[in-house]
mmCIF file of C-alpha atoms and ligand atoms in Angstrom:
data_model
loop_
_atom_site.group_PDB
_atom_site.id
_atom_site.type_symbol
_atom_site.label_atom_id
_atom_site.label_comp_id
_atom_site.label_asym_id
_atom_site.label_seq_id
_atom_site.Cartn_x
_atom_site.Cartn_y
_atom_site.Cartn_z
ATOM 1 C CA MET Q 1 -5.877 -64.586 78.162
ATOM 2 C CA GLY Q 2 -7.847 -62.825 75.444
ATOM 3 C CA ALA Q 3 -11.442 -61.974 76.177
ATOM 4 C CA PRO Q 4 -14.057 -63.547 73.900
ATOM 5 C CA VAL Q 5 -14.859 -61.612 70.762
ATOM 6 C CA THR Q 6 -18.256 -60.054 71.336
ATOM 7 C CA THR Q 7 -19.442 -59.494 67.796
ATOM 8 C CA ILE Q 8 -23.038 -58.487 68.305
ATOM 9 C CA ARG Q 9 -24.027 -58.438 64.673
ATOM 10 C CA GLN Q 10 -22.331 -57.736 61.397
ATOM 11 C CA VAL Q 11 -23.406 -54.723 59.406
ATOM 12 C CA SER Q 12 -22.431 -54.361 55.807
ATOM 13 C CA ALA Q 13 -22.267 -50.803 54.571
ATOM 14 C CA ALA Q 14 -19.708 -48.790 52.691
ATOM 15 C CA PRO Q 15 -18.168 -45.519 53.824
ATOM 16 C CA SER Q 16 -19.955 -42.547 52.318
ATOM 17 C CA LEU Q 17 -19.212 -38.985 51.369
ATOM 18 C CA GLU Q 18 -21.855 -36.279 51.544
ATOM 19 C CA ILE Q 19 -21.154 -33.231 49.391
ATOM 20 C CA ASP Q 20 -22.941 -30.024 50.361
ATOM 21 C CA LEU Q 21 -23.194 -27.866 47.254
ATOM 22 C CA ALA Q 22 -24.739 -25.024 49.276
ATOM 23 C CA ALA Q 23 -21.325 -24.603 50.917
ATOM 24 C CA VAL Q 24 -19.680 -24.398 47.470
ATOM 25 C CA SER Q 25 -22.285 -21.834 46.457
ATOM 26 C CA ALA Q 26 -21.709 -19.715 49.590
ATOM 27 C CA ASN Q 27 -17.920 -19.810 49.122
ATOM 28 C CA THR Q 28 -18.277 -18.841 45.458
ATOM 29 C CA ARG Q 29 -20.489 -15.850 46.301
ATOM 30 C CA ARG Q 30 -17.919 -14.717 48.814
ATOM 31 C CA PHE Q 31 -15.186 -14.650 46.140
ATOM 32 C CA VAL Q 32 -17.533 -13.001 43.618
ATOM 33 C CA GLU Q 33 -18.129 -10.212 46.158
ATOM 34 C CA LEU Q 34 -14.473 -9.631 46.982
ATOM 35 C CA ALA Q 35 -13.097 -9.950 43.439
ATOM 36 C CA ARG Q 36 -12.154 -6.743 41.638
ATOM 37 C CA GLY Q 37 -12.795 -8.522 38.335
ATOM 38 C CA ASP Q 38 -14.282 -11.883 37.399
ATOM 39 C CA VAL Q 39 -14.024 -15.231 39.188
ATOM 40 C CA MET Q 40 -12.844 -18.388 37.447
ATOM 41 C CA ALA Q 41 -13.951 -21.567 39.249
ATOM 42 C CA VAL Q 42 -11.074 -24.067 39.045
ATOM 43 C CA VAL Q 43 -12.610 -27.552 39.032
ATOM 44 C CA LYS Q 44 -9.590 -29.739 38.207
ATOM 45 C CA ALA Q 45 -9.215 -33.150 39.918
ATOM 46 C CA ASP Q 46 -12.961 -33.816 39.862
ATOM 47 C CA GLY Q 47 -13.767 -30.450 41.378
ATOM 48 C CA PHE Q 48 -11.180 -31.018 44.163
ATOM 49 C CA GLY Q 49 -12.925 -34.344 44.828
ATOM 50 C CA HIS Q 50 -16.355 -32.695 45.119
ATOM 51 C CA GLY Q 51 -17.651 -33.567 41.612
ATOM 52 C CA LEU Q 52 -16.518 -31.813 38.425
ATOM 53 C CA GLY Q 53 -19.893 -30.966 36.884
ATOM 54 C CA ASP Q 54 -21.622 -30.316 40.212
ATOM 55 C CA VAL Q 55 -18.998 -27.820 41.375
ATOM 56 C CA ALA Q 56 -18.798 -26.160 37.950
ATOM 57 C CA ARG Q 57 -22.577 -25.655 37.634
ATOM 58 C CA THR Q 58 -22.913 -24.536 41.266
ATOM 59 C CA ALA Q 59 -20.097 -21.994 40.909
ATOM 60 C CA ILE Q 60 -21.504 -20.545 37.686
ATOM 61 C CA ALA Q 61 -24.973 -20.263 39.237
ATOM 62 C CA ALA Q 62 -23.368 -18.413 42.171
ATOM 63 C CA GLY Q 63 -21.690 -15.817 39.953
ATOM 64 C CA ALA Q 64 -18.396 -17.279 38.715
ATOM 65 C CA ARG Q 65 -17.904 -16.315 35.060
ATOM 66 C CA TRP Q 66 -15.228 -18.785 33.949
ATOM 67 C CA ILE Q 67 -14.278 -22.433 34.516
ATOM 68 C CA GLY Q 68 -10.630 -23.564 34.728
ATOM 69 C CA VAL Q 69 -9.292 -27.121 34.346
ATOM 70 C CA THR Q 70 -5.952 -28.822 33.620
ATOM 71 C CA SER Q 71 -6.892 -30.958 30.608
ATOM 72 C CA LEU Q 72 -9.080 -30.863 27.535
ATOM 73 C CA ALA Q 73 -10.783 -34.053 28.773
ATOM 74 C CA GLU Q 74 -11.896 -32.230 31.916
ATOM 75 C CA ALA Q 75 -12.951 -29.209 29.841
ATOM 76 C CA VAL Q 76 -15.101 -31.377 27.575
ATOM 77 C CA ALA Q 77 -16.667 -33.060 30.625
ATOM 78 C CA VAL Q 78 -17.537 -29.649 32.089
ATOM 79 C CA ARG Q 79 -19.065 -28.514 28.783
ATOM 80 C CA GLU Q 80 -21.053 -31.739 28.506
ATOM 81 C CA SER Q 81 -22.335 -31.295 32.061
ATOM 82 C CA GLY Q 82 -24.255 -28.295 30.772
ATOM 83 C CA VAL Q 83 -21.950 -25.306 31.351
ATOM 84 C CA ASP Q 84 -22.093 -22.543 28.699
ATOM 85 C CA ALA Q 85 -19.524 -20.260 30.368
ATOM 86 C CA PRO Q 86 -16.013 -19.806 28.960
ATOM 87 C CA ILE Q 87 -13.667 -22.651 29.918
ATOM 88 C CA LEU Q 88 -9.864 -22.484 30.021
ATOM 89 C CA SER Q 89 -7.685 -25.589 29.953
ATOM 90 C CA TRP Q 90 -4.009 -25.316 30.898
ATOM 91 C CA LEU Q 91 -1.293 -27.983 31.220
ATOM 92 C CA ASN Q 92 -2.095 -29.431 27.795
ATOM 93 C CA PRO Q 93 0.660 -31.447 26.092
ATOM 94 C CA VAL Q 94 2.099 -30.011 22.876
ATOM 95 C CA ASP Q 95 0.257 -32.667 20.842
ATOM 96 C CA ALA Q 96 -3.135 -32.170 22.562
ATOM 97 C CA ASP Q 97 -6.108 -32.645 20.233
ATOM 98 C CA LEU Q 98 -7.037 -28.989 19.723
ATOM 99 C CA SER Q 99 -9.945 -29.872 17.456
ATOM 100 C CA LEU Q 100 -11.708 -30.534 20.793
ATOM 101 C CA ALA Q 101 -10.971 -26.955 21.834
ATOM 102 C CA VAL Q 102 -12.612 -25.670 18.637
ATOM 103 C CA ARG Q 103 -15.538 -28.086 18.740
ATOM 104 C CA TYR Q 104 -16.360 -27.470 22.417
ATOM 105 C CA GLY Q 105 -15.411 -23.806 22.599
ATOM 106 C CA ILE Q 106 -12.486 -24.166 25.010
ATOM 107 C CA ASP Q 107 -9.669 -21.659 25.540
ATOM 108 C CA VAL Q 108 -6.179 -23.130 25.966
ATOM 109 C CA SER Q 109 -3.036 -21.833 27.608
ATOM 110 C CA VAL Q 110 0.124 -21.351 25.559
ATOM 111 C CA PRO Q 111 3.221 -21.897 27.729
ATOM 112 C CA SER Q 112 5.845 -22.306 24.986
ATOM 113 C CA LEU Q 113 6.772 -21.705 21.333
ATOM 114 C CA GLU Q 114 6.260 -25.443 20.724
ATOM 115 C CA HIS Q 115 2.679 -25.252 21.971
ATOM 116 C CA LEU Q 116 2.071 -22.225 19.775
ATOM 117 C CA ALA Q 117 3.569 -23.866 16.683
ATOM 118 C CA ALA Q 118 1.315 -26.918 17.182
ATOM 119 C CA ILE Q 119 -1.863 -24.816 16.871
ATOM 120 C CA ASP Q 120 -3.201 -25.364 13.375
ATOM 121 C CA GLN Q 121 -6.986 -25.425 13.238
ATOM 122 C CA ALA Q 122 -9.435 -24.154 10.654
ATOM 123 C CA ALA Q 123 -10.724 -21.569 13.143
ATOM 124 C CA PRO Q 124 -8.584 -19.302 15.382
ATOM 125 C CA VAL Q 125 -8.015 -20.929 18.803
ATOM 126 C CA PRO Q 126 -8.629 -18.622 21.805
ATOM 127 C CA VAL Q 127 -5.467 -18.644 23.923
ATOM 128 C CA HIS Q 128 -4.099 -17.394 27.227
ATOM 129 C CA LEU Q 129 -0.348 -16.807 27.080
ATOM 130 C CA GLN Q 130 1.162 -18.348 30.185
ATOM 131 C CA LEU Q 131 4.184 -16.780 31.868
ATOM 132 C CA ASP Q 132 6.293 -18.368 34.603
ATOM 133 C CA THR Q 133 6.051 -15.809 37.406
ATOM 134 C CA GLY Q 134 8.298 -17.697 39.823
ATOM 135 C CA MET Q 135 7.140 -21.332 40.015
ATOM 136 C CA SER Q 136 9.600 -22.913 37.530
ATOM 137 C CA ARG Q 137 6.658 -25.123 36.683
ATOM 138 C CA ASP Q 138 4.253 -24.732 33.782
ATOM 139 C CA GLY Q 139 4.612 -21.243 32.287
ATOM 140 C CA ALA Q 140 7.030 -19.862 29.670
ATOM 141 C CA SER Q 141 10.339 -18.700 31.138
ATOM 142 C CA ALA Q 142 10.992 -14.952 31.233
ATOM 143 C CA ASN Q 143 13.836 -15.280 28.698
ATOM 144 C CA SER Q 144 11.599 -16.979 26.121
ATOM 145 C CA TRP Q 145 8.713 -14.531 26.637
ATOM 146 C CA LEU Q 146 9.799 -11.908 24.109
ATOM 147 C CA SER Q 147 10.070 -14.403 21.243
ATOM 148 C CA LEU Q 148 6.806 -16.048 22.339
ATOM 149 C CA MET Q 149 5.079 -12.635 22.168
ATOM 150 C CA SER Q 150 6.265 -11.888 18.635
ATOM 151 C CA ALA Q 151 5.362 -15.405 17.472
ATOM 152 C CA ALA Q 152 1.926 -15.041 19.094
ATOM 153 C CA ARG Q 153 1.371 -11.760 17.311
ATOM 154 C CA ARG Q 154 2.286 -13.363 13.950
ATOM 155 C CA ALA Q 155 -0.067 -16.306 14.692
ATOM 156 C CA GLU Q 156 -2.846 -13.881 15.565
ATOM 157 C CA VAL Q 157 -2.382 -11.884 12.365
ATOM 158 C CA ALA Q 158 -2.385 -15.162 10.428
ATOM 159 C CA GLY Q 159 -5.723 -16.089 12.046
ATOM 160 C CA ARG Q 160 -4.379 -19.171 13.885
ATOM 161 C CA ILE Q 161 -5.008 -17.857 17.397
ATOM 162 C CA ARG Q 162 -6.945 -15.155 19.168
ATOM 163 C CA VAL Q 163 -5.164 -13.854 22.270
ATOM 164 C CA VAL Q 164 -7.729 -13.603 25.077
ATOM 165 C CA GLY Q 165 -5.562 -13.496 28.174
ATOM 166 C CA VAL Q 166 -2.221 -13.600 29.911
ATOM 167 C CA MET Q 167 -1.812 -15.787 32.976
ATOM 168 C CA GLY Q 168 0.743 -16.275 35.745
ATOM 169 C CA HIS Q 169 0.760 -18.098 39.083
ATOM 170 C CA LEU Q 170 2.358 -17.210 42.443
ATOM 171 C CA ALA Q 171 4.490 -19.726 44.353
ATOM 172 C CA CYS Q 172 4.316 -18.347 47.902
ATOM 173 C CA ALA Q 173 0.990 -16.506 48.125
ATOM 174 C CA ASP Q 174 -0.087 -18.580 51.140
ATOM 175 C CA THR Q 175 2.490 -16.576 53.144
ATOM 176 C CA PRO Q 176 1.171 -12.984 52.953
ATOM 177 C CA GLY Q 177 3.985 -10.522 52.269
ATOM 178 C CA HIS Q 178 6.396 -13.152 50.933
ATOM 179 C CA PRO Q 179 8.992 -11.394 48.700
ATOM 180 C CA ALA Q 180 8.385 -13.945 45.911
ATOM 181 C CA SER Q 181 4.873 -12.500 45.494
ATOM 182 C CA ALA Q 182 6.139 -8.958 44.875
ATOM 183 C CA ALA Q 183 8.667 -10.362 42.387
ATOM 184 C CA GLY Q 184 5.936 -12.438 40.715
ATOM 185 C CA LYS Q 185 3.649 -9.404 40.383
ATOM 186 C CA ARG Q 186 6.473 -7.358 38.820
ATOM 187 C CA ALA Q 187 7.349 -10.168 36.409
ATOM 188 C CA PHE Q 188 3.681 -10.460 35.430
ATOM 189 C CA SER Q 189 3.176 -6.753 34.691
ATOM 190 C CA ARG Q 190 6.406 -6.709 32.651
ATOM 191 C CA GLY Q 191 5.071 -9.741 30.743
ATOM 192 C CA VAL Q 192 1.753 -8.027 30.011
ATOM 193 C CA GLU Q 193 3.596 -4.879 28.924
ATOM 194 C CA MET Q 194 5.718 -6.913 26.503
ATOM 195 C CA ALA Q 195 2.568 -8.530 25.074
ATOM 196 C CA ARG Q 196 1.131 -5.062 24.437
ATOM 197 C CA GLN Q 197 4.363 -3.865 22.841
ATOM 198 C CA ALA Q 198 4.168 -6.851 20.511
ATOM 199 C CA GLY Q 199 0.736 -5.601 19.426
ATOM 200 C CA LEU Q 200 -1.334 -8.098 21.426
ATOM 201 C CA ARG Q 201 -4.429 -6.937 23.323
ATOM 202 C CA PRO Q 202 -5.097 -9.516 26.096
ATOM 203 C CA SER Q 203 -8.300 -8.493 27.863
ATOM 204 C CA VAL Q 204 -8.162 -11.048 30.714
ATOM 205 C CA ARG Q 205 -5.036 -10.750 32.872
ATOM 206 C CA HIS Q 206 -5.083 -13.357 35.646
ATOM 207 C CA LEU Q 207 -2.510 -14.129 38.336
ATOM 208 C CA ALA Q 208 -4.186 -14.848 41.692
ATOM 209 C CA ALA Q 209 -5.470 -18.160 43.089
ATOM 210 C CA THR Q 210 -7.228 -18.559 46.458
ATOM 211 C CA SER Q 211 -4.464 -17.297 48.785
ATOM 212 C CA ALA Q 212 -3.539 -14.218 46.753
ATOM 213 C CA ALA Q 213 -7.217 -13.418 46.156
ATOM 214 C CA LEU Q 214 -7.859 -13.429 49.916
ATOM 215 C CA THR Q 215 -4.757 -11.569 51.035
ATOM 216 C CA ASP Q 216 -3.692 -9.173 48.262
ATOM 217 C CA PRO Q 217 -6.295 -7.337 46.141
ATOM 218 C CA THR Q 218 -3.513 -5.893 43.954
ATOM 219 C CA THR Q 219 -3.167 -9.372 42.433
ATOM 220 C CA HIS Q 220 -6.816 -9.539 41.311
ATOM 221 C CA LEU Q 221 -6.444 -7.794 37.928
ATOM 222 C CA ASP Q 222 -9.202 -8.911 35.514
ATOM 223 C CA MET Q 223 -9.864 -12.326 37.054
ATOM 224 C CA ILE Q 224 -9.017 -14.523 40.054
ATOM 225 C CA ARG Q 225 -8.757 -18.329 39.662
ATOM 226 C CA ILE Q 226 -10.317 -20.033 42.689
ATOM 227 C CA GLY Q 227 -10.112 -23.761 43.371
ATOM 228 C CA ALA Q 228 -9.414 -24.581 47.044
ATOM 229 C CA GLY Q 229 -11.487 -21.644 48.282
ATOM 230 C CA LEU Q 230 -14.621 -22.922 46.545
ATOM 231 C CA VAL Q 231 -14.488 -26.108 48.600
ATOM 232 C CA GLY Q 232 -13.729 -24.330 51.861
ATOM 233 C CA ILE Q 233 -9.927 -24.514 51.979
ATOM 234 C CA ASP Q 234 -7.969 -21.317 52.673
ATOM 235 C CA PRO Q 235 -4.245 -22.053 52.366
ATOM 236 C CA SER Q 236 -3.420 -18.559 53.704
ATOM 237 C CA GLY Q 237 -5.199 -19.310 56.996
ATOM 238 C CA THR Q 238 -6.796 -15.862 57.054
ATOM 239 C CA THR Q 239 -10.412 -16.571 56.178
ATOM 240 C CA GLU Q 240 -13.194 -18.789 57.450
ATOM 241 C CA LEU Q 241 -14.793 -20.616 54.513
ATOM 242 C CA LYS Q 242 -17.398 -23.381 54.473
ATOM 243 C CA SER Q 243 -16.380 -27.036 54.175
ATOM 244 C CA ALA Q 244 -18.632 -29.066 51.933
ATOM 245 C CA LEU Q 245 -17.691 -32.660 52.814
ATOM 246 C CA ARG Q 246 -18.911 -35.086 55.458
ATOM 247 C CA PHE Q 247 -17.117 -38.438 55.348
ATOM 248 C CA THR Q 248 -18.707 -41.209 57.404
ATOM 249 C CA ALA Q 249 -18.426 -44.938 57.997
ATOM 250 C CA PRO Q 250 -20.582 -47.333 59.999
ATOM 251 C CA VAL Q 251 -19.223 -49.438 62.837
ATOM 252 C CA VAL Q 252 -19.278 -52.994 61.497
ATOM 253 C CA GLN Q 253 -17.951 -54.915 64.477
ATOM 254 C CA VAL Q 254 -17.292 -54.343 68.174
ATOM 255 C CA ARG Q 255 -15.056 -56.367 70.484
ATOM 256 C CA ARG Q 256 -14.038 -56.198 74.119
ATOM 257 C CA VAL Q 257 -10.313 -56.763 74.744
ATOM 258 C CA ASP Q 258 -8.021 -57.084 77.771
ATOM 259 C CA ALA Q 259 -5.199 -54.771 78.761
ATOM 260 C CA GLY Q 260 -2.045 -55.626 76.819
ATOM 261 C CA THR Q 261 -3.792 -56.576 73.565
ATOM 262 C CA GLY Q 262 -1.929 -55.793 70.330
ATOM 263 C CA VAL Q 263 -4.004 -54.039 67.637
ATOM 264 C CA GLY Q 264 -3.467 -54.254 63.868
ATOM 265 C CA TYR Q 265 -0.386 -54.899 61.740
ATOM 266 C CA GLY Q 266 2.868 -54.828 63.647
ATOM 267 C CA HIS Q 267 1.096 -54.301 66.985
ATOM 268 C CA SER Q 268 2.082 -50.628 66.855
ATOM 269 C CA HIS Q 269 -0.623 -50.149 69.461
ATOM 270 C CA VAL Q 270 -1.076 -52.259 72.592
ATOM 271 C CA THR Q 271 -4.059 -51.528 74.851
ATOM 272 C CA GLU Q 272 -3.176 -50.094 78.257
ATOM 273 C CA ARG Q 273 -6.346 -51.364 79.890
ATOM 274 C CA ALA Q 274 -9.400 -53.425 79.096
ATOM 275 C CA THR Q 275 -11.380 -51.542 76.474
ATOM 276 C CA THR Q 276 -13.848 -51.795 73.601
ATOM 277 C CA LEU Q 277 -12.619 -51.622 70.010
ATOM 278 C CA ALA Q 278 -14.920 -50.629 67.146
ATOM 279 C CA LEU Q 279 -14.099 -51.564 63.554
ATOM 280 C CA LEU Q 280 -14.787 -49.155 60.651
ATOM 281 C CA PRO Q 281 -14.708 -50.351 57.005
ATOM 282 C CA VAL Q 282 -12.621 -47.425 55.771
ATOM 283 C CA GLY Q 283 -8.887 -47.374 55.140
ATOM 284 C CA TYR Q 284 -6.136 -45.870 53.073
ATOM 285 C CA ALA Q 285 -7.682 -47.145 49.827
ATOM 286 C CA ASP Q 286 -10.627 -44.891 50.694
ATOM 287 C CA GLY Q 287 -8.458 -41.859 51.346
ATOM 288 C CA LEU Q 288 -7.561 -42.125 55.024
ATOM 289 C CA PRO Q 289 -3.840 -41.337 54.954
ATOM 290 C CA ARG Q 290 -1.819 -44.189 56.473
ATOM 291 C CA ALA Q 291 0.661 -41.560 57.647
ATOM 292 C CA ALA Q 292 -1.984 -40.458 60.186
ATOM 293 C CA SER Q 293 -1.719 -43.829 61.997
ATOM 294 C CA GLY Q 294 -1.310 -43.279 65.737
ATOM 295 C CA ARG Q 295 -2.703 -39.728 65.536
ATOM 296 C CA GLY Q 296 -6.043 -39.855 63.702
ATOM 297 C CA GLU Q 297 -9.396 -39.480 65.433
ATOM 298 C CA VAL Q 298 -13.027 -39.932 64.443
ATOM 299 C CA TRP Q 299 -16.276 -38.702 65.968
ATOM 300 C CA LEU Q 300 -18.268 -41.636 67.358
ATOM 301 C CA ALA Q 301 -20.982 -41.853 70.002
ATOM 302 C CA GLY Q 302 -20.760 -38.188 70.960
ATOM 303 C CA ARG Q 303 -16.981 -37.864 71.310
ATOM 304 C CA ARG Q 304 -13.719 -37.838 69.460
ATOM 305 C CA ARG Q 305 -12.122 -41.294 69.627
ATOM 306 C CA PRO Q 306 -8.571 -42.312 68.743
ATOM 307 C CA VAL Q 307 -7.881 -44.503 65.741
ATOM 308 C CA VAL Q 308 -5.544 -47.161 67.190
ATOM 309 C CA GLY Q 309 -2.989 -49.290 65.404
ATOM 310 C CA VAL Q 310 -1.902 -48.843 61.821
ATOM 311 C CA ILE Q 311 -4.521 -47.682 59.295
ATOM 312 C CA SER Q 312 -5.111 -50.661 56.989
ATOM 313 C CA MET Q 313 -6.117 -50.607 53.335
ATOM 314 C CA ASP Q 314 -9.809 -51.233 54.028
ATOM 315 C CA GLN Q 315 -10.304 -50.775 57.749
ATOM 316 C CA VAL Q 316 -9.388 -48.989 60.946
ATOM 317 C CA VAL Q 317 -9.873 -49.773 64.627
ATOM 318 C CA VAL Q 318 -11.210 -47.141 67.015
ATOM 319 C CA ASP Q 319 -10.856 -47.279 70.817
ATOM 320 C CA VAL Q 320 -14.197 -46.371 72.416
ATOM 321 C CA GLY Q 321 -13.254 -47.152 76.038
ATOM 322 C CA ASP Q 322 -16.174 -48.476 78.069
ATOM 323 C CA ASP Q 323 -18.871 -46.735 76.036
ATOM 324 C CA PRO Q 324 -21.728 -48.766 74.576
ATOM 325 C CA VAL Q 325 -20.970 -48.474 70.860
ATOM 326 C CA LEU Q 326 -22.852 -50.884 68.595
ATOM 327 C CA PRO Q 327 -22.475 -52.128 65.040
ATOM 328 C CA GLY Q 328 -24.443 -49.792 62.808
ATOM 329 C CA ASP Q 329 -23.464 -46.657 64.763
ATOM 330 C CA GLU Q 330 -22.116 -43.982 62.432
ATOM 331 C CA ALA Q 331 -18.598 -42.618 62.803
ATOM 332 C CA VAL Q 332 -17.760 -39.253 61.251
ATOM 333 C CA VAL Q 333 -14.240 -39.455 59.844
ATOM 334 C CA PHE Q 334 -14.285 -35.773 59.006
ATOM 335 C CA GLY Q 335 -16.812 -33.030 58.396
ATOM 336 C CA PRO Q 336 -17.118 -29.253 58.628
ATOM 337 C CA GLY Q 337 -16.226 -29.481 62.350
ATOM 338 C CA ASP Q 338 -19.369 -27.748 63.629
ATOM 339 C CA SER Q 339 -20.288 -30.591 65.961
ATOM 340 C CA GLY Q 340 -16.828 -31.436 67.254
ATOM 341 C CA GLU Q 341 -15.932 -33.914 64.517
ATOM 342 C CA PRO Q 342 -12.461 -33.799 62.980
ATOM 343 C CA THR Q 343 -11.993 -31.794 59.789
ATOM 344 C CA ALA Q 344 -10.073 -32.533 56.594
ATOM 345 C CA GLU Q 345 -7.574 -29.986 57.928
ATOM 346 C CA ASP Q 346 -7.121 -32.129 61.086
ATOM 347 C CA TRP Q 347 -6.456 -35.236 58.976
ATOM 348 C CA ALA Q 348 -4.001 -33.255 56.879
ATOM 349 C CA GLN Q 349 -2.107 -32.200 60.011
ATOM 350 C CA TRP Q 350 -2.082 -35.739 61.406
ATOM 351 C CA ALA Q 351 -0.663 -36.981 58.097
ATOM 352 C CA GLY Q 352 1.788 -34.114 57.543
ATOM 353 C CA THR Q 353 0.079 -32.873 54.394
ATOM 354 C CA ILE Q 354 -2.399 -30.232 53.193
ATOM 355 C CA PRO Q 355 -6.206 -30.550 53.134
ATOM 356 C CA HIS Q 356 -6.166 -30.429 49.311
ATOM 357 C CA GLU Q 357 -4.564 -33.877 49.325
ATOM 358 C CA ILE Q 358 -7.173 -35.252 51.740
ATOM 359 C CA VAL Q 359 -10.228 -34.026 49.786
ATOM 360 C CA THR Q 360 -8.852 -35.038 46.372
ATOM 361 C CA GLY Q 361 -7.805 -38.457 47.696
ATOM 362 C CA ILE Q 362 -11.166 -39.972 48.630
ATOM 363 C CA GLY Q 363 -11.307 -43.434 47.039
ATOM 364 C CA ALA Q 364 -13.515 -44.521 44.168
ATOM 365 C CA ARG Q 365 -15.518 -47.075 46.174
ATOM 366 C CA VAL Q 366 -16.776 -44.460 48.658
ATOM 367 C CA ARG Q 367 -20.468 -43.805 47.975
ATOM 368 C CA ARG Q 368 -21.173 -40.186 47.090
ATOM 369 C CA ALA Q 369 -24.351 -38.278 47.862
ATOM 370 C CA VAL Q 370 -24.895 -34.698 46.760
ATOM 371 C CA ARG Q 371 -26.905 -32.458 49.105
ATOM 372 C CA TRP Q 372 -27.856 -28.814 49.526
ATOM 373 C CA LEU Q 373 -27.605 -28.191 53.291
ATOM 374 C CA THR Q 374 -25.877 -25.052 54.523
ATOM 375 C CA GLN Q 375 -27.549 -21.686 54.037
HETATM 376 C C1 LIG D 401 -4.891 -25.229 40.821
HETATM 377 C C2 LIG D 401 -4.630 -23.918 40.232
HETATM 378 C C3 LIG D 401 -5.373 -22.802 40.653
HETATM 379 C C4 LIG D 401 -6.328 -22.856 41.826
HETATM 380 O O1 LIG D 401 -5.551 -22.678 42.994
HETATM 381 P P1 LIG D 401 -6.227 -22.641 44.430
HETATM 382 O O2 LIG D 401 -5.139 -22.247 45.357
HETATM 383 O O3 LIG D 401 -6.719 -24.032 44.672
HETATM 384 O O4 LIG D 401 -7.322 -21.663 44.373
HETATM 385 C C5 LIG D 401 -5.162 -21.607 40.006
HETATM 386 N N1 LIG D 401 -4.271 -21.506 39.005
HETATM 387 C C6 LIG D 401 -3.517 -22.539 38.590
HETATM 388 C C7 LIG D 401 -2.544 -22.344 37.481
HETATM 389 C C8 LIG D 401 -3.663 -23.781 39.193
HETATM 390 O O5 LIG D 401 -2.932 -24.813 38.783
#
């Protein structure tokens, strides 16, 4: 029969996320040192979940010269957080409110003739012409590029735009030597050449994001656009960067159970022997991927411990064996990994995804605390 529930005391505390801006600063300086040109800090998706304004200001203070985002709303938020540096917004809809770009001093990408035709402000709008260099995603296709270049030149002469840059993006740069990267580089230099032949003088040519910046200096050109790398993620797996997040949750309840006890929804886990189960108030609504059920681990009471049963919306159960874990003890869900705790990369592997999705998926109710820890 089931053993009595030995709830010692109930602790009420939310999961929390500590963000170490010193790690962001150190990563930024690393890219500033290796870049052949300037560094743009890409702070889309709330600074990859690390705080839009905090990451933007930290990166600029550490030597980044530009900020990149994927909407005018994000660009305005960065400007209002106190950043004077140039800001580029891409992925804007054709009917985006470009008066914001003029008012806040924001450069915009131009990925199509429709986007170009929609630019009609009193002052010339600074633009970066965006070429599809092999993603089939958000740039202008190679066969529309020639007409886009002549239209851009006419718009520049008419005083509607000022061409600042040309941008591309590589699809397979996380696999060094991938043939798509060579093709993308060739497509990009042809695109820049066609811009020049049309009479345009783009001074900022930018193609590389984190992986290309780390593995192929010939992609650097005038600027590299770094997002993941600033927060310690290297998709190319070649470089050790600093993680900035520590995600913790307190144990709120402890119970002793017999062998053969089913745990959680569906009883996907049944205990093999008598053991102690600790309950953490953190679940998939807080960013723990449910797909990691049956594989995830946390650091608790000096060891890695398995998360058992299915990850619920608000809670998970951890098997701590016969160790004396108490309510109020802190579990580290993930951190930089220096002390044996799992990393965001570990959670990504357990869930079959990439660490970007883990760090940008932390839920809104998780308490955030900004720190300056690492040297
Ligand atoms: C997100 C993004 C980046 C940043 O990429 P990372 O690999 O995170 O450095 C750069 N350029 C474009 C167009 C992007 O969308």
